[in-house]
Amino acid sequence: MTIQPSKVWFITGCSTGFGRALTEAVLEQGEIVVATARKPQQLKNLVQQYGVGQSPAIGDRILVLALDVTQSSDIQAAVNQAIATFGRIDVLVNNAGYGVFGAVEEVSDVDIRRQFETNVYGALNVTRAVLPHLRRQRSGHILNISSSGGFVGFPGAGIYCASKFALEGWSEALAKEVAPLGIHVTIVEPGAFRTAFNGTLVVPHQAIEDYATTSGQMLQWLHQMDGQQPGDPKKAATAMIQVVNHSNPPLRLVLGADVLEVVHAKLEAVAADLAEWRHVSVNTVFEGAAVSAIGG
Ligand SMILES: NC(=O)c1ccc[n+]([C@@H]2O[C@H](COP(=O)([O-])OP(=O)(O)OC[C@H]3O[C@@H](n4cnc5c(N)ncnc54)[C@H](OP(=O)(O)O)[C@@H]3O)[C@@H](O)[C@H]2O)c1
């Protein structure tokens, strides 16, 4: 019997919520975690239980590193330290993120850019720093934590959705680039989960009355849901581990019955639009031009 070596997970945003729950679940099943956070002190108790943090001894299974994903120099340093300590990274989880909510017109330019700095460029830069190691290994799995809002646009969530759609766009392309190299990519789309997310939303300084029944209603719902969300982050962590352990993992993993419903509704709506407007769509090419699939 061959003993499978323990996988090394590199997770961003581990201080609370999904990142924290996943870190605990991975440690409980005996694997190794490079747990990164802006506030690494919040992981102190896990270090006491599973490792000694900055200079791990043999057998320690957690390395806690300070990492703000908007800081490129932090990213390279954290990845270098992970490799220097454990020699490999098997699973990268781009989890760090937050929500800028409000109607598209209400949100400030600064808040829009900050949202993209974390949710899009942060995850992208961490991935680009880890990829050379996964390519060298000819193996690995990248889990990008998107959202139901990464597949469906909701009123009052336009900027957050844009950031998660962007995350999904490059993730889907990347999955096709790295599949021949033995690397998997899974986009995780959670619904409403009981984490610190709803309590840390960035909302507009000044609401516009005309959006009260669309964006305003969404903000009210998010506020009321805080602490009541149906999703259990521990169960989400178990689902993510299940996907990583699967020999043929999916490109998308929906978490929550609420998301399944909205994703199906969108797929049906897109299919209906495509069918109804097909004659217009196909009638836009040069006379006699050859049409091939995009990308050849
Ligand atoms: N909960 C939900 O309902 C839900 C639904 C769909 C998707 N998601 C996604 O799930 C992911 C995790 O969120 P969560 O629900 O677990 O909420 P959470 O409890 O608020 O956790 C978010 C984590 O991201 C970290 N973070 C934020 N900006 C960061 C940065 N620049 N650099 C490093 N870490 C940063 C936070 O660190 P600090 O403690 O330092 O702020 C925190 O640890 C996010 O990407 C979110 O968009 C959540």
PDB file of N, CA, C and O in Angstrom, residues 190-244:
ATOM      1  N   PRO A 190     -20.949  30.229  -4.002  1.00  0.00           N
ATOM      2  CA  PRO A 190     -21.830  30.104  -2.843  1.00  0.00           C
ATOM      3  C   PRO A 190     -23.024  31.062  -2.923  1.00  0.00           C
ATOM      4  O   PRO A 190     -22.938  32.132  -3.528  1.00  0.00           O
ATOM      5  N   GLY A 191     -24.101  30.658  -2.240  1.00  0.00           N
ATOM      6  CA  GLY A 191     -25.238  31.563  -2.031  1.00  0.00           C
ATOM      7  C   GLY A 191     -25.024  32.291  -0.717  1.00  0.00           C
ATOM      8  O   GLY A 191     -23.898  32.684  -0.402  1.00  0.00           O
ATOM      9  N   ALA A 192     -26.104  32.437   0.068  1.00  0.00           N
ATOM     10  CA  ALA A 192     -25.999  33.190   1.326  1.00  0.00           C
ATOM     11  C   ALA A 192     -25.470  32.292   2.442  1.00  0.00           C
ATOM     12  O   ALA A 192     -26.158  31.355   2.872  1.00  0.00           O
ATOM     13  N   PHE A 193     -24.270  32.555   2.903  1.00  0.00           N
ATOM     14  CA  PHE A 193     -23.636  31.756   3.963  1.00  0.00           C
ATOM     15  C   PHE A 193     -23.378  32.620   5.193  1.00  0.00           C
ATOM     16  O   PHE A 193     -23.101  33.819   5.076  1.00  0.00           O
ATOM     17  N   ARG A 194     -23.451  31.997   6.354  1.00  0.00           N
ATOM     18  CA  ARG A 194     -23.314  32.715   7.632  1.00  0.00           C
ATOM     19  C   ARG A 194     -21.844  32.972   7.970  1.00  0.00           C
ATOM     20  O   ARG A 194     -21.224  32.223   8.716  1.00  0.00           O
ATOM     21  N   THR A 195     -21.305  34.034   7.379  1.00  0.00           N
ATOM     22  CA  THR A 195     -19.918  34.459   7.637  1.00  0.00           C
ATOM     23  C   THR A 195     -19.974  35.941   8.011  1.00  0.00           C
ATOM     24  O   THR A 195     -21.053  36.492   8.212  1.00  0.00           O
ATOM     25  N   ALA A 196     -18.801  36.584   8.021  1.00  0.00           N
ATOM     26  CA  ALA A 196     -18.771  38.020   8.343  1.00  0.00           C
ATOM     27  C   ALA A 196     -19.130  38.885   7.130  1.00  0.00           C
ATOM     28  O   ALA A 196     -19.158  40.118   7.221  1.00  0.00           O
ATOM     29  N   PHE A 197     -19.421  38.235   5.979  1.00  0.00           N
ATOM     30  CA  PHE A 197     -19.595  38.947   4.707  1.00  0.00           C
ATOM     31  C   PHE A 197     -20.640  40.076   4.782  1.00  0.00           C
ATOM     32  O   PHE A 197     -20.347  41.222   4.440  1.00  0.00           O
ATOM     33  N   ASN A 198     -21.866  39.750   5.210  1.00  0.00           N
ATOM     34  CA  ASN A 198     -22.939  40.762   5.187  1.00  0.00           C
ATOM     35  C   ASN A 198     -22.653  41.925   6.142  1.00  0.00           C
ATOM     36  O   ASN A 198     -23.110  43.036   5.920  1.00  0.00           O
ATOM     37  N   GLY A 199     -21.882  41.628   7.188  1.00  0.00           N
ATOM     38  CA  GLY A 199     -21.576  42.669   8.179  1.00  0.00           C
ATOM     39  C   GLY A 199     -20.432  43.584   7.755  1.00  0.00           C
ATOM     40  O   GLY A 199     -20.155  44.572   8.441  1.00  0.00           O
ATOM     41  N   THR A 200     -19.755  43.251   6.655  1.00  0.00           N
ATOM     42  CA  THR A 200     -18.603  44.067   6.239  1.00  0.00           C
ATOM     43  C   THR A 200     -18.812  44.683   4.853  1.00  0.00           C
ATOM     44  O   THR A 200     -17.851  45.102   4.204  1.00  0.00           O
ATOM     45  N   LEU A 201     -20.067  44.718   4.409  1.00  0.00           N
ATOM     46  CA  LEU A 201     -20.341  45.270   3.073  1.00  0.00           C
ATOM     47  C   LEU A 201     -19.968  46.748   3.025  1.00  0.00           C
ATOM     48  O   LEU A 201     -20.147  47.471   4.008  1.00  0.00           O
ATOM     49  N   VAL A 202     -19.480  47.181   1.872  1.00  0.00           N
ATOM     50  CA  VAL A 202     -19.262  48.610   1.642  1.00  0.00           C
ATOM     51  C   VAL A 202     -20.476  49.108   0.857  1.00  0.00           C
ATOM     52  O   VAL A 202     -20.803  48.558  -0.198  1.00  0.00           O
ATOM     53  N   VAL A 203     -21.160  50.113   1.397  1.00  0.00           N
ATOM     54  CA  VAL A 203     -22.394  50.591   0.751  1.00  0.00           C
ATOM     55  C   VAL A 203     -22.254  52.089   0.434  1.00  0.00           C
ATOM     56  O   VAL A 203     -21.406  52.761   1.020  1.00  0.00           O
ATOM     57  N   PRO A 204     -23.080  52.599  -0.473  1.00  0.00           N
ATOM     58  CA  PRO A 204     -22.932  54.007  -0.876  1.00  0.00           C
ATOM     59  C   PRO A 204     -23.160  54.981   0.281  1.00  0.00           C
ATOM     60  O   PRO A 204     -23.967  54.716   1.175  1.00  0.00           O
ATOM     61  N   HIS A 205     -22.433  56.115   0.240  1.00  0.00           N
ATOM     62  CA  HIS A 205     -22.615  57.149   1.269  1.00  0.00           C
ATOM     63  C   HIS A 205     -23.993  57.788   1.114  1.00  0.00           C
ATOM     64  O   HIS A 205     -24.635  58.162   2.067  1.00  0.00           O
ATOM     65  N   GLN A 206     -24.414  57.912  -0.119  1.00  0.00           N
ATOM     66  CA  GLN A 206     -25.689  58.588  -0.389  1.00  0.00           C
ATOM     67  C   GLN A 206     -26.530  57.743  -1.343  1.00  0.00           C
ATOM     68  O   GLN A 206     -26.105  57.487  -2.473  1.00  0.00           O
ATOM     69  N   ALA A 207     -27.704  57.304  -0.858  1.00  0.00           N
ATOM     70  CA  ALA A 207     -28.570  56.499  -1.721  1.00  0.00           C
ATOM     71  C   ALA A 207     -29.391  57.424  -2.617  1.00  0.00           C
ATOM     72  O   ALA A 207     -29.709  58.544  -2.228  1.00  0.00           O
ATOM     73  N   ILE A 208     -29.715  56.931  -3.817  1.00  0.00           N
ATOM     74  CA  ILE A 208     -30.586  57.691  -4.734  1.00  0.00           C
ATOM     75  C   ILE A 208     -31.983  57.085  -4.636  1.00  0.00           C
ATOM     76  O   ILE A 208     -32.155  55.879  -4.853  1.00  0.00           O
ATOM     77  N   GLU A 209     -32.945  57.920  -4.295  1.00  0.00           N
ATOM     78  CA  GLU A 209     -34.311  57.475  -4.018  1.00  0.00           C
ATOM     79  C   GLU A 209     -34.893  56.592  -5.142  1.00  0.00           C
ATOM     80  O   GLU A 209     -35.596  55.622  -4.878  1.00  0.00           O
ATOM     81  N   ASP A 210     -34.541  56.909  -6.385  1.00  0.00           N
ATOM     82  CA  ASP A 210     -35.088  56.157  -7.520  1.00  0.00           C
ATOM     83  C   ASP A 210     -34.707  54.664  -7.475  1.00  0.00           C
ATOM     84  O   ASP A 210     -35.320  53.843  -8.154  1.00  0.00           O
ATOM     85  N   TYR A 211     -33.672  54.322  -6.718  1.00  0.00           N
ATOM     86  CA  TYR A 211     -33.248  52.914  -6.644  1.00  0.00           C
ATOM     87  C   TYR A 211     -33.728  52.219  -5.360  1.00  0.00           C
ATOM     88  O   TYR A 211     -33.280  51.111  -5.059  1.00  0.00           O
ATOM     89  N   ALA A 212     -34.652  52.884  -4.661  1.00  0.00           N
ATOM     90  CA  ALA A 212     -35.097  52.334  -3.365  1.00  0.00           C
ATOM     91  C   ALA A 212     -35.713  50.941  -3.501  1.00  0.00           C
ATOM     92  O   ALA A 212     -35.501  50.076  -2.645  1.00  0.00           O
ATOM     93  N   THR A 213     -36.467  50.710  -4.584  1.00  0.00           N
ATOM     94  CA  THR A 213     -37.164  49.416  -4.700  1.00  0.00           C
ATOM     95  C   THR A 213     -36.302  48.346  -5.376  1.00  0.00           C
ATOM     96  O   THR A 213     -36.734  47.204  -5.524  1.00  0.00           O
ATOM     97  N   THR A 214     -35.114  48.704  -5.838  1.00  0.00           N
ATOM     98  CA  THR A 214     -34.231  47.704  -6.461  1.00  0.00           C
ATOM     99  C   THR A 214     -33.001  47.518  -5.565  1.00  0.00           C
ATOM    100  O   THR A 214     -32.964  46.626  -4.720  1.00  0.00           O
ATOM    101  N   SER A 215     -32.049  48.431  -5.701  1.00  0.00           N
ATOM    102  CA  SER A 215     -30.836  48.320  -4.889  1.00  0.00           C
ATOM    103  C   SER A 215     -31.146  48.462  -3.392  1.00  0.00           C
ATOM    104  O   SER A 215     -30.631  47.702  -2.571  1.00  0.00           O
ATOM    105  N   GLY A 216     -31.994  49.432  -3.068  1.00  0.00           N
ATOM    106  CA  GLY A 216     -32.331  49.676  -1.653  1.00  0.00           C
ATOM    107  C   GLY A 216     -32.888  48.424  -1.001  1.00  0.00           C
ATOM    108  O   GLY A 216     -32.528  48.071   0.128  1.00  0.00           O
ATOM    109  N   GLN A 217     -33.750  47.738  -1.754  1.00  0.00           N
ATOM    110  CA  GLN A 217     -34.374  46.514  -1.219  1.00  0.00           C
ATOM    111  C   GLN A 217     -33.321  45.420  -1.009  1.00  0.00           C
ATOM    112  O   GLN A 217     -33.368  44.693  -0.012  1.00  0.00           O
ATOM    113  N   MET A 218     -32.377  45.341  -1.926  1.00  0.00           N
ATOM    114  CA  MET A 218     -31.293  44.343  -1.798  1.00  0.00           C
ATOM    115  C   MET A 218     -30.468  44.623  -0.536  1.00  0.00           C
ATOM    116  O   MET A 218     -30.167  43.711   0.248  1.00  0.00           O
ATOM    117  N   LEU A 219     -30.132  45.894  -0.311  1.00  0.00           N
ATOM    118  CA  LEU A 219     -29.322  46.235   0.872  1.00  0.00           C
ATOM    119  C   LEU A 219     -30.075  45.891   2.158  1.00  0.00           C
ATOM    120  O   LEU A 219     -29.495  45.383   3.117  1.00  0.00           O
ATOM    121  N   GLN A 220     -31.376  46.174   2.136  1.00  0.00           N
ATOM    122  CA  GLN A 220     -32.204  45.870   3.311  1.00  0.00           C
ATOM    123  C   GLN A 220     -32.219  44.359   3.573  1.00  0.00           C
ATOM    124  O   GLN A 220     -32.086  43.909   4.700  1.00  0.00           O
ATOM    125  N   TRP A 221     -32.367  43.595   2.500  1.00  0.00           N
ATOM    126  CA  TRP A 221     -32.402  42.129   2.613  1.00  0.00           C
ATOM    127  C   TRP A 221     -31.069  41.608   3.170  1.00  0.00           C
ATOM    128  O   TRP A 221     -31.047  40.775   4.081  1.00  0.00           O
ATOM    129  N   LEU A 222     -29.968  42.144   2.640  1.00  0.00           N
ATOM    130  CA  LEU A 222     -28.639  41.690   3.111  1.00  0.00           C
ATOM    131  C   LEU A 222     -28.468  41.998   4.590  1.00  0.00           C
ATOM    132  O   LEU A 222     -27.933  41.196   5.358  1.00  0.00           O
ATOM    133  N   HIS A 223     -28.940  43.163   4.994  1.00  0.00           N
ATOM    134  CA  HIS A 223     -28.846  43.582   6.387  1.00  0.00           C
ATOM    135  C   HIS A 223     -29.679  42.640   7.279  1.00  0.00           C
ATOM    136  O   HIS A 223     -29.199  42.161   8.308  1.00  0.00           O
ATOM    137  N   GLN A 224     -30.907  42.364   6.841  1.00  0.00           N
ATOM    138  CA  GLN A 224     -31.793  41.484   7.633  1.00  0.00           C
ATOM    139  C   GLN A 224     -31.255  40.057   7.702  1.00  0.00           C
ATOM    140  O   GLN A 224     -31.457  39.353   8.686  1.00  0.00           O
ATOM    141  N   MET A 225     -30.594  39.638   6.640  1.00  0.00           N
ATOM    142  CA  MET A 225     -30.095  38.253   6.568  1.00  0.00           C
ATOM    143  C   MET A 225     -28.857  38.023   7.431  1.00  0.00           C
ATOM    144  O   MET A 225     -28.482  36.878   7.678  1.00  0.00           O
ATOM    145  N   ASP A 226     -28.187  39.116   7.835  1.00  0.00           N
ATOM    146  CA  ASP A 226     -26.914  38.966   8.559  1.00  0.00           C
ATOM    147  C   ASP A 226     -27.126  38.126   9.818  1.00  0.00           C
ATOM    148  O   ASP A 226     -27.936  38.474  10.681  1.00  0.00           O
ATOM    149  N   GLY A 227     -26.445  37.020   9.904  1.00  0.00           N
ATOM    150  CA  GLY A 227     -26.603  36.111  11.052  1.00  0.00           C
ATOM    151  C   GLY A 227     -27.705  35.081  10.847  1.00  0.00           C
ATOM    152  O   GLY A 227     -27.850  34.141  11.632  1.00  0.00           O
ATOM    153  N   GLN A 228     -28.510  35.242   9.785  1.00  0.00           N
ATOM    154  CA  GLN A 228     -29.623  34.298   9.515  1.00  0.00           C
ATOM    155  C   GLN A 228     -29.401  33.515   8.221  1.00  0.00           C
ATOM    156  O   GLN A 228     -30.263  32.746   7.805  1.00  0.00           O
ATOM    157  N   GLN A 229     -28.268  33.743   7.559  1.00  0.00           N
ATOM    158  CA  GLN A 229     -28.049  33.096   6.255  1.00  0.00           C
ATOM    159  C   GLN A 229     -28.165  31.578   6.420  1.00  0.00           C
ATOM    160  O   GLN A 229     -27.657  31.017   7.394  1.00  0.00           O
ATOM    161  N   PRO A 230     -28.806  30.905   5.446  1.00  0.00           N
ATOM    162  CA  PRO A 230     -28.982  29.454   5.582  1.00  0.00           C
ATOM    163  C   PRO A 230     -27.684  28.651   5.445  1.00  0.00           C
ATOM    164  O   PRO A 230     -27.567  27.563   5.999  1.00  0.00           O
ATOM    165  N   GLY A 231     -26.721  29.165   4.693  1.00  0.00           N
ATOM    166  CA  GLY A 231     -25.513  28.380   4.383  1.00  0.00           C
ATOM    167  C   GLY A 231     -24.579  28.250   5.572  1.00  0.00           C
ATOM    168  O   GLY A 231     -24.287  29.214   6.275  1.00  0.00           O
ATOM    169  N   ASP A 232     -24.076  27.006   5.765  1.00  0.00           N
ATOM    170  CA  ASP A 232     -23.144  26.691   6.859  1.00  0.00           C
ATOM    171  C   ASP A 232     -21.724  26.615   6.278  1.00  0.00           C
ATOM    172  O   ASP A 232     -21.431  25.723   5.470  1.00  0.00           O
ATOM    173  N   PRO A 233     -20.821  27.533   6.664  1.00  0.00           N
ATOM    174  CA  PRO A 233     -19.462  27.534   6.104  1.00  0.00           C
ATOM    175  C   PRO A 233     -18.710  26.228   6.324  1.00  0.00           C
ATOM    176  O   PRO A 233     -17.883  25.845   5.494  1.00  0.00           O
ATOM    177  N   LYS A 234     -19.020  25.508   7.413  1.00  0.00           N
ATOM    178  CA  LYS A 234     -18.343  24.216   7.653  1.00  0.00           C
ATOM    179  C   LYS A 234     -18.733  23.210   6.581  1.00  0.00           C
ATOM    180  O   LYS A 234     -17.904  22.429   6.108  1.00  0.00           O
ATOM    181  N   LYS A 235     -20.004  23.220   6.212  1.00  0.00           N
ATOM    182  CA  LYS A 235     -20.465  22.295   5.165  1.00  0.00           C
ATOM    183  C   LYS A 235     -19.898  22.707   3.808  1.00  0.00           C
ATOM    184  O   LYS A 235     -19.602  21.858   2.965  1.00  0.00           O
ATOM    185  N   ALA A 236     -19.737  24.026   3.610  1.00  0.00           N
ATOM    186  CA  ALA A 236     -19.108  24.497   2.364  1.00  0.00           C
ATOM    187  C   ALA A 236     -17.672  23.990   2.303  1.00  0.00           C
ATOM    188  O   ALA A 236     -17.193  23.553   1.246  1.00  0.00           O
ATOM    189  N   ALA A 237     -16.982  24.030   3.438  1.00  0.00           N
ATOM    190  CA  ALA A 237     -15.588  23.560   3.493  1.00  0.00           C
ATOM    191  C   ALA A 237     -15.526  22.073   3.128  1.00  0.00           C
ATOM    192  O   ALA A 237     -14.669  21.641   2.347  1.00  0.00           O
ATOM    193  N   THR A 238     -16.451  21.293   3.679  1.00  0.00           N
ATOM    194  CA  THR A 238     -16.481  19.856   3.371  1.00  0.00           C
ATOM    195  C   THR A 238     -16.704  19.637   1.874  1.00  0.00           C
ATOM    196  O   THR A 238     -16.065  18.767   1.250  1.00  0.00           O
ATOM    197  N   ALA A 239     -17.590  20.446   1.291  1.00  0.00           N
ATOM    198  CA  ALA A 239     -17.878  20.309  -0.148  1.00  0.00           C
ATOM    199  C   ALA A 239     -16.637  20.637  -0.976  1.00  0.00           C
ATOM    200  O   ALA A 239     -16.338  19.964  -1.967  1.00  0.00           O
ATOM    201  N   MET A 240     -15.887  21.655  -0.559  1.00  0.00           N
ATOM    202  CA  MET A 240     -14.683  22.042  -1.315  1.00  0.00           C
ATOM    203  C   MET A 240     -13.620  20.942  -1.238  1.00  0.00           C
ATOM    204  O   MET A 240     -12.955  20.630  -2.227  1.00  0.00           O
ATOM    205  N   ILE A 241     -13.492  20.338  -0.062  1.00  0.00           N
ATOM    206  CA  ILE A 241     -12.516  19.256   0.096  1.00  0.00           C
ATOM    207  C   ILE A 241     -12.921  18.062  -0.789  1.00  0.00           C
ATOM    208  O   ILE A 241     -12.090  17.428  -1.434  1.00  0.00           O
ATOM    209  N   GLN A 242     -14.227  17.815  -0.824  1.00  0.00           N
ATOM    210  CA  GLN A 242     -14.748  16.703  -1.651  1.00  0.00           C
ATOM    211  C   GLN A 242     -14.377  16.915  -3.125  1.00  0.00           C
ATOM    212  O   GLN A 242     -13.952  15.982  -3.813  1.00  0.00           O
ATOM    213  N   VAL A 243     -14.516  18.147  -3.597  1.00  0.00           N
ATOM    214  CA  VAL A 243     -14.192  18.458  -4.990  1.00  0.00           C
ATOM    215  C   VAL A 243     -12.697  18.277  -5.254  1.00  0.00           C
ATOM    216  O   VAL A 243     -12.293  17.738  -6.295  1.00  0.00           O
ATOM    217  N   VAL A 244     -11.872  18.721  -4.309  1.00  0.00           N
ATOM    218  CA  VAL A 244     -10.413  18.608  -4.478  1.00  0.00           C
ATOM    219  C   VAL A 244      -9.994  17.139  -4.506  1.00  0.00           C
ATOM    220  O   VAL A 244      -9.061  16.769  -5.227  1.00  0.00           O
TER     221      VAL A 244
END
